[in-house]
Amino acid sequence: MKKIMIFDDDEDILDICTFILEEDGWEVGVFPDCSDLISRVATFAPDVILMDNWIPEEGGIVATKMLKDNSELCGIPVIYFSANSNIQLLASEAKADHYLAKPFDLEDLKDIARSAISGKDK
Amino acid sequence: MIKIISITLENEMDLVLAHKRSMRVAERLGLTAATQTTFATAVSEIARTVIEHTDHGILDIGLEQNKTRYSLLANVTFDPGIKFTNADSGFYYAQKLVPGFELIESAVANKVIMTIGLPRSLKLDPLKIAQLEQAFKEEPPLNAYEEIKQRNINLNRLAIEQEEELRQSKLIDEKKTEFISIASHELKTPMTVLKAYTQMARTTKEPINDSLRNLLSKIDTQSSKLLTLVQQLLDISKIENGNLQYHMKVVSLNSFLHAQVAIMRHILPHHEFGTVFCDDVEVMIDEIRMEQVMANLLGNAGKYSEKNTAIAIGTSRSEPGMVTVSVKDEGRGMNQETTASVFEKFYRAKDVLKSHTGLGMGLYISSKIITDHQGKIWVESMENSGSTFYFTIPITGRQ
């Protein structure tokens, strides 16, 4: 089973994503902040990461950069997740592989998670 | 001390000023000619000594009340590192001239204070002192040097004030931007959740009856509307802040427009969409923002026309280097007044205020987006004969 890690501080978003992605056959891990980010990601060993722009404490940009600067974890595709209308700029600044604007369509959520592991481009 | 005049001590010319100004204060106070000279000489001796060491000294002349008597004071302030001794002839000489002489050294600044007690017969009171202060404020410059110096001081003060103003307005701008970003997050997150839950309820595998399905569909439509309004309000705040950012990309115009029309066919199923495109061109656009423009123009075309009428989307090349996109409807049209104002922020035509909902934000935002793409937007319309909206954008790459 493919594994996805979701970082978002909103409980409802975590619930929704879990519900939708589990239904779509994913093993889902949810995290309301990004403390101990590197060790948690290394332990969970996800196939994809969904990262919110406003994740406590450092925010999604710093967190994503940390992952992308880590030689062992940089290969895991990161989907950047935000309600900010400049999401494209934020995602490219964070060096994320894909982005998903909030509010999102549930189908888009499934699609982007699937396409992230198939190595397809955004 | 009630300060009457202040002179920065930078060079020899300031010695002349220090001397003349000290004389003038003593004279205005009604001191004898001998005392005037004594005071002025002491002041200029100290000023000379300070200038020999630094160009950062400051001379303040003023009055101080000591119980019922007033004293005339000259304070000369200079850098703390500078030490005067009796070997400095001016310093030595000045001490002999004035009755009160004090050297105060501290870590922040060193200071020489010279005092002459004023006779009661001068009958100084707060009113007279205020007049004296005023007189010196209005006194014309002694020479061209002082005039330039005063102007310089004024300019410096202005520059500092303006810098402060600029700093303040930058701060306010930053706060605004931060607020918009927080508001955007705080408003859109619950919308995201609301929409997602509605969508989940609509697509659940458990059986739901038609009336519930209908209600869910209404919740979905309304939350989409609310979201558009929130997005527009945030866009307007961003435009006001000069903060609308673009992510430009080269796209083929015809396929971009076809995609937009396909989306709108679903949203406006009762209208007939027709397209007449010229040869395809490449344009450099922010797709998301340009989608917003097309959704706005096509949405308006549908909103202000009857069901089963046509909406025509066209492209043409009339101006070199530019392509024109048009959206034509068969709707109610607009009078001249409305045509002239329709791109203004929050403008709503009187005749549609009650019949059609809206806040008057869409076309304002669209016009801003088109302008930011180096294009123009305009409308041709007549009442009861439909409207045609046009915009141009530059062609990029091969033409």
XYZ file of C-alpha atoms in Angstrom:
521
model
C 0.000 0.000 0.000
C 1.320 3.446 -0.949
C 1.894 5.824 1.927
C 1.138 9.547 2.142
C 2.044 11.976 4.930
C -0.159 15.033 5.376
C 1.023 18.118 7.239
C -1.782 20.562 8.045
C -2.830 22.306 11.244
C -6.537 22.142 10.398
C -8.208 19.067 11.844
C -11.057 19.090 9.333
C -8.676 19.208 6.403
C -6.778 16.271 7.890
C -10.070 14.370 8.369
C -11.253 15.057 4.841
C -7.941 14.129 3.236
C -7.716 10.968 5.320
C -11.240 9.926 4.374
C -10.761 10.584 0.667
C -7.274 9.154 0.330
C -7.922 6.055 2.424
C -10.928 5.378 0.224
C -8.556 5.657 -2.711
C -6.276 3.005 -1.225
C -3.616 5.052 0.557
C -2.105 4.534 3.960
C -2.420 8.008 5.456
C -0.380 9.614 8.239
C -1.536 13.013 9.513
C 0.576 15.563 11.361
C -0.666 18.891 12.777
C 2.837 20.423 12.932
C 6.294 19.720 11.599
C 8.288 19.176 14.760
C 11.018 16.522 14.340
C 10.186 16.679 10.638
C 13.215 14.837 9.303
C 13.063 11.931 11.748
C 9.289 11.553 11.411
C 9.476 11.497 7.629
C 12.382 9.063 7.735
C 10.423 6.762 10.078
C 7.129 6.906 8.185
C 8.901 6.566 4.826
C 6.036 7.991 2.730
C 5.723 7.816 -1.051
C 4.239 11.329 -1.158
C 4.034 14.291 1.202
C 1.233 16.868 1.278
C 2.528 20.053 2.943
C 0.414 23.017 4.043
C 1.801 26.529 3.643
C 0.878 27.523 7.227
C 2.141 24.498 9.066
C 3.486 25.326 12.555
C 6.145 26.260 13.525
C 8.322 27.195 10.585
C 5.749 27.151 7.800
C 5.596 25.016 4.691
C 8.363 26.764 2.765
C 11.019 26.149 5.397
C 9.763 22.617 6.046
C 9.741 21.666 2.357
C 13.200 23.135 1.831
C 14.467 21.084 4.784
C 13.192 17.935 3.089
C 14.556 18.912 -0.305
C 17.963 19.725 1.199
C 18.139 16.307 2.831
C 19.984 13.872 0.573
C 17.975 10.853 1.789
C 14.508 12.428 1.651
C 14.773 14.831 -1.280
C 13.406 12.205 -3.685
C 9.991 12.069 -1.997
C 7.554 14.180 -4.044
C 6.065 17.079 -2.079
C 2.649 18.504 -2.965
C 2.354 22.063 -1.711
C -0.991 22.934 -0.277
C -2.322 26.461 0.280
C -5.257 28.860 0.118
C -2.873 31.633 -0.896
C -3.587 32.748 -4.460
C 0.157 33.009 -5.122
C 0.488 29.296 -4.505
C 2.559 28.727 -7.661
C 5.198 31.163 -6.464
C 5.150 29.750 -2.939
C 5.462 26.189 -4.223
C 8.385 27.025 -6.481
C 10.098 28.971 -3.685
C 9.711 25.930 -1.427
C 11.089 23.709 -4.240
C 7.939 21.560 -3.999
C 7.194 19.177 -6.887
C 3.455 19.883 -7.220
C 0.854 22.182 -5.763
C -2.830 21.991 -4.897
C -4.806 25.174 -4.280
C -7.362 25.297 -1.492
C -10.277 24.985 -1.773
C -9.703 21.850 -3.810
C -11.920 19.417 -5.577
C -11.841 15.996 -3.949
C -11.121 14.406 -7.337
C -8.165 16.752 -7.804
C -6.790 15.638 -4.467
C -6.888 11.992 -5.544
C -5.471 12.817 -8.980
C -2.544 14.841 -7.774
C -1.579 12.257 -5.152
C -1.685 9.528 -7.794
C 0.189 11.503 -10.409
C 2.855 12.507 -7.866
C 4.007 8.905 -7.456
C 3.716 8.036 -11.105
C 6.373 10.712 -11.631
C 4.103 12.679 -13.909
C 4.681 16.374 -14.128
C 2.228 18.898 -12.700
C 17.267 75.904 30.290
C 14.935 77.993 28.139
C 16.809 77.726 24.861
C 16.934 80.890 22.778
C 19.392 79.994 20.096
C 21.372 76.951 19.078
C 24.361 76.892 16.733
C 26.245 73.821 15.532
C 29.986 74.388 15.693
C 31.501 73.075 12.505
C 34.051 75.615 11.244
C 35.513 79.089 11.716
C 32.454 80.772 10.235
C 30.458 79.414 13.156
C 32.784 81.318 15.513
C 31.629 84.556 13.965
C 28.020 83.448 14.371
C 28.588 82.330 17.967
C 30.152 85.702 18.804
C 27.526 87.833 17.072
C 24.605 85.830 18.393
C 25.896 85.912 21.977
C 26.302 89.689 21.703
C 22.804 90.004 20.335
C 21.185 87.942 23.106
C 23.034 89.901 25.794
C 22.076 93.130 24.107
C 18.401 92.210 23.833
C 18.376 91.265 27.493
C 19.549 94.812 28.264
C 23.011 94.006 29.578
C 25.715 96.682 29.449
C 27.987 96.863 26.435
C 30.904 95.663 28.572
C 29.004 92.597 29.781
C 27.817 91.846 26.228
C 31.414 91.798 25.011
C 32.641 89.756 27.968
C 29.951 87.109 27.468
C 30.428 86.952 23.709
C 34.197 86.688 24.036
C 33.945 83.842 26.576
C 31.512 81.990 24.313
C 33.642 82.384 21.209
C 36.829 81.359 23.075
C 35.210 78.078 24.112
C 33.668 77.624 20.686
C 37.124 78.114 19.115
C 38.647 75.533 21.443
C 35.894 73.044 20.547
C 36.291 73.627 16.800
C 40.036 72.982 17.108
C 39.153 69.458 18.297
C 35.930 68.532 16.525
C 33.251 69.667 14.085
C 30.488 68.098 16.166
C 30.152 70.739 18.912
C 26.878 72.479 19.712
C 26.403 75.882 21.329
C 23.116 76.595 23.107
C 22.359 79.999 24.567
C 19.424 80.464 26.877
C 18.085 81.450 30.261
C 17.649 79.600 33.488
C 15.531 80.585 36.463
C 17.129 80.236 39.834
C 14.486 81.047 42.482
C 13.557 84.632 41.627
C 16.598 85.445 39.530
C 17.420 84.550 35.998
C 20.843 83.683 34.623
C 22.139 83.913 31.076
C 23.615 80.567 30.067
C 25.864 79.319 27.295
C 26.245 75.531 27.015
C 28.848 74.139 24.685
C 28.506 70.376 24.182
C 31.173 68.232 22.488
C 32.431 64.653 22.105
C 33.241 62.836 25.363
C 36.711 61.845 24.177
C 37.902 65.455 24.052
C 39.627 66.685 27.204
C 40.244 70.372 27.815
C 43.030 71.519 30.110
C 44.336 74.908 31.068
C 46.939 74.390 28.375
C 44.155 75.198 25.908
C 44.487 78.964 25.982
C 40.858 79.700 25.012
C 39.583 77.406 27.731
C 41.887 79.047 30.287
C 40.984 82.577 29.228
C 37.189 82.001 29.132
C 37.212 80.850 32.775
C 38.524 84.276 33.812
C 35.826 86.128 31.883
C 32.504 84.741 33.204
C 31.376 84.485 36.837
C 30.043 80.943 36.479
C 32.164 78.368 34.649
C 31.793 74.608 34.870
C 33.246 71.699 32.885
C 31.120 68.530 33.084
C 32.586 65.336 31.641
C 30.508 62.212 31.135
C 30.526 59.086 29.001
C 27.902 60.541 26.640
C 29.142 64.097 26.124
C 31.334 66.739 27.655
C 29.935 70.132 28.371
C 31.138 73.611 29.312
C 28.514 75.719 31.076
C 29.072 79.452 31.396
C 26.698 81.554 33.502
C 26.107 85.231 34.113
C 23.526 86.154 36.763
C 21.071 88.759 35.481
C 20.201 91.807 37.621
C 16.627 91.969 38.951
C 16.369 95.419 37.448
C 15.951 93.775 34.026
C 12.530 92.605 35.286
C 12.446 89.396 33.272
C 9.245 87.435 33.346
C 7.890 84.480 31.304
C 6.143 86.841 28.865
C 9.312 88.817 28.132
C 11.252 85.605 27.703
C 8.682 84.254 25.300
C 8.970 87.472 23.294
C 12.727 87.131 23.268
C 12.494 83.544 22.026
C 10.094 84.654 19.306
C 12.316 87.579 18.298
C 15.267 85.270 17.754
C 13.174 82.832 15.773
C 12.201 85.658 13.447
C 15.604 87.355 13.340
C 16.967 87.331 9.779
C 20.225 85.501 9.142
C 23.352 87.481 9.996
C 25.076 86.591 6.757
C 24.854 84.309 3.751
C 26.602 81.576 5.684
C 23.978 81.566 8.405
C 21.221 81.620 5.834
C 22.624 78.543 4.108
C 23.174 76.903 7.447
C 19.580 77.508 8.516
C 18.273 76.198 5.233
C 20.457 73.173 5.626
C 19.062 72.539 9.093
C 15.517 72.870 7.762
C 16.256 70.507 4.897
C 17.776 68.001 7.284
C 14.766 68.206 9.527
C 12.450 67.731 6.552
C 14.484 64.772 5.349
C 14.263 63.161 8.780
C 10.511 63.793 8.962
C 10.001 62.344 5.511
C 12.097 59.330 6.300
C 9.934 58.757 9.358
C 6.763 59.147 7.306
C 8.077 56.695 4.752
C 9.000 54.234 7.482
C 5.498 54.556 8.954
C 3.740 54.041 5.633
C 5.948 51.041 4.880
C 5.001 49.614 8.244
C 1.292 50.129 7.560
C 1.731 48.508 4.135
C 3.444 45.512 5.674
C 0.655 45.189 8.236
C -1.948 45.360 5.465
C -0.214 42.701 3.415
C 0.089 40.504 6.476
C -3.578 41.023 7.267
C -4.635 40.073 3.741
C -2.560 36.956 3.877
C -4.037 35.953 7.244
C -7.581 36.860 6.166
C -7.125 34.844 2.998
C -6.079 31.798 4.980
C -8.700 32.223 7.688
C -11.579 32.728 5.258
C -10.612 30.120 2.732
C -9.864 27.286 5.127
C -13.453 26.962 6.415
C -14.673 27.319 2.819
C -12.425 24.463 1.789
C -13.782 22.318 4.577
C -17.390 23.263 3.840
C -17.025 22.458 0.163
C -15.234 19.195 0.792
C -17.804 17.950 3.312
C -20.624 18.872 0.929
C -18.883 17.022 -1.855
C -18.352 14.011 0.412
C -22.015 14.013 1.410
C -23.085 14.240 -2.227
C -20.906 11.359 -3.301
C -21.484 9.086 -0.328
C -22.253 5.470 -1.151
C -25.023 5.385 1.428
C -28.472 5.961 -0.020
C -29.785 9.533 0.199
C -33.107 10.725 -1.116
C -33.577 13.264 -3.893
C -34.642 16.174 -1.716
C -31.507 15.796 0.420
C -29.396 15.539 -2.700
C -31.056 18.706 -3.951
C -30.278 20.520 -0.679
C -26.670 19.423 -0.810
C -26.406 20.677 -4.360
C -27.746 24.067 -3.230
C -25.218 24.226 -0.373
C -22.493 23.453 -2.888
C -23.618 26.192 -5.305
C -23.896 28.789 -2.560
C -20.561 27.958 -1.012
C -18.968 28.304 -4.454
C -20.555 31.736 -4.807
C -19.354 32.754 -1.366
C -15.891 31.579 -2.214
C -15.821 33.645 -5.413
C -16.848 36.739 -3.450
C -14.210 36.145 -0.777
C -11.622 35.647 -3.513
C -12.680 38.869 -5.252
C -12.518 40.880 -2.034
C -9.045 39.540 -1.360
C -8.016 40.351 -4.941
C -9.228 43.911 -4.528
C -7.236 44.304 -1.319
C -4.225 42.990 -3.173
C -4.741 45.368 -6.091
C -4.973 48.303 -3.663
C -1.764 47.125 -2.078
C -0.012 46.665 -5.415
C 0.376 43.071 -4.399
C -1.274 41.123 -7.201
C 1.450 38.744 -8.350
C 1.607 36.955 -11.685
C 3.043 33.663 -12.730
C 3.475 34.173 -16.489
C 3.679 31.327 -18.927
C 3.562 31.008 -22.726
C 0.347 29.305 -23.868
C -1.495 28.823 -27.138
C -4.420 31.225 -27.046
C -6.969 29.153 -28.965
C -6.638 26.038 -26.837
C -6.707 28.167 -23.695
C -9.963 29.801 -24.852
C -11.488 26.488 -25.943
C -10.856 25.118 -22.468
C -12.511 28.163 -20.862
C -15.546 27.864 -23.117
C -15.827 24.140 -22.319
C -15.939 24.916 -18.584
C -18.543 27.645 -19.076
C -20.757 25.331 -21.153
C -21.241 23.289 -17.973
C -21.923 26.329 -15.840
C -24.316 27.961 -18.331
C -26.001 24.946 -19.954
C -28.872 27.008 -21.364
C -26.753 29.266 -23.550
C -25.367 28.515 -26.977
C -21.646 29.096 -27.205
C -20.016 29.812 -30.547
C -16.377 30.443 -31.324
C -14.739 32.198 -34.263
C -10.972 32.221 -33.842
C -8.256 33.635 -36.090
C -5.002 31.678 -36.605
C -3.631 30.542 -33.275
C -1.030 32.700 -31.530
C 1.092 32.262 -28.437
C 0.554 34.622 -25.549
C 2.383 35.110 -22.266
C -0.247 34.976 -19.525
C -0.923 34.008 -15.946
C -3.375 31.208 -16.698
C -5.201 31.347 -13.379
C -5.694 35.117 -13.587
C -6.718 34.976 -17.248
C -9.189 32.186 -16.424
C -10.642 34.614 -13.906
C -11.085 37.225 -16.674
C -12.759 34.736 -19.024
C -15.004 33.368 -16.259
C -15.980 36.952 -15.440
C -16.752 37.993 -19.046
C -18.517 34.755 -19.985
C -20.312 34.646 -16.638
C -21.567 38.221 -17.130
C -22.655 37.403 -20.700
C -24.783 34.585 -19.313
C -25.989 36.534 -16.292
C -27.321 39.514 -18.262
C -28.940 37.626 -21.140
C -31.919 35.295 -21.510
C -31.718 31.512 -21.669
C -31.336 30.033 -25.173
C -29.514 33.080 -26.521
C -26.039 32.930 -28.018
C -22.674 33.903 -26.580
C -19.961 34.339 -29.215
C -16.257 34.208 -28.396
C -13.891 35.493 -31.028
C -10.278 36.401 -31.609
C -8.910 38.793 -34.228
C -5.706 40.601 -35.213
C -6.271 44.284 -35.765
C -3.237 45.876 -34.155
C 0.333 44.704 -34.872
C 1.740 42.544 -32.075
C -1.605 42.268 -30.319
C -4.515 39.878 -30.398
C -8.072 40.921 -29.564
C -10.452 38.613 -27.722
C -14.163 39.395 -27.796
C -17.159 38.074 -25.857
C -20.500 39.002 -27.389
C -23.905 38.366 -25.866
C -27.496 38.946 -26.950
C -28.531 40.303 -23.594
C -30.056 43.467 -22.183
C -27.103 45.690 -23.095
C -26.147 48.864 -21.281
C -26.805 52.571 -21.626
C -23.947 55.049 -22.166
C -23.596 55.910 -18.508
C -23.164 52.275 -17.507
C -20.816 51.566 -20.420
C -18.588 54.393 -19.207
C -18.464 53.223 -15.590
C -18.709 49.472 -15.779
C -14.980 48.885 -15.072
C -15.004 51.030 -11.943
C -14.585 49.404 -8.570
C -17.901 48.457 -6.899
C -19.880 50.044 -9.766
C -23.354 48.555 -10.277
C -25.833 49.860 -12.815
C -29.008 51.156 -11.161
C -31.311 49.122 -13.392
C -29.769 45.791 -12.352
C -29.242 46.535 -8.634
C -32.394 44.705 -7.626
C -32.676 42.162 -10.427
C -29.107 40.803 -10.451
C -26.898 40.111 -7.443
C -23.267 41.169 -7.314
C -20.818 43.546 -5.691
C -19.323 45.196 -8.765
C -15.880 43.681 -8.337
C -15.480 41.321 -11.297
C -14.879 43.756 -14.168
C -12.687 45.988 -12.006
C -10.445 43.005 -11.245
C -10.527 41.856 -14.890
C -9.492 45.293 -16.132
C -6.625 45.316 -13.649
C -5.484 41.869 -14.788
C -5.641 42.864 -18.477
C -3.742 46.107 -17.823
C -1.105 44.127 -15.962
C -0.803 41.927 -19.075
C -0.049 45.116 -21.086
C -3.459 44.940 -22.721
C -6.591 47.067 -22.970
C -10.185 46.215 -22.112
C -13.328 47.962 -23.313
C -16.970 47.392 -24.097
C -19.361 48.271 -26.912
C -23.018 48.100 -26.014
C -26.475 49.435 -26.668
C -29.560 49.026 -24.536
C -31.552 45.929 -25.506
C -29.045 44.989 -28.202
C -26.461 43.045 -26.257
C -22.906 43.868 -25.237
C -19.520 42.966 -26.637
C -16.531 43.035 -24.321
C -13.093 43.218 -25.921
C -9.602 42.912 -24.563
C -6.189 42.852 -26.184
C -3.018 41.117 -25.064
C 0.441 41.097 -26.647
C 1.433 38.163 -28.836
C 4.653 36.495 -27.889
C 7.045 34.207 -29.783
C 6.109 33.263 -33.336
C 3.405 35.362 -34.882
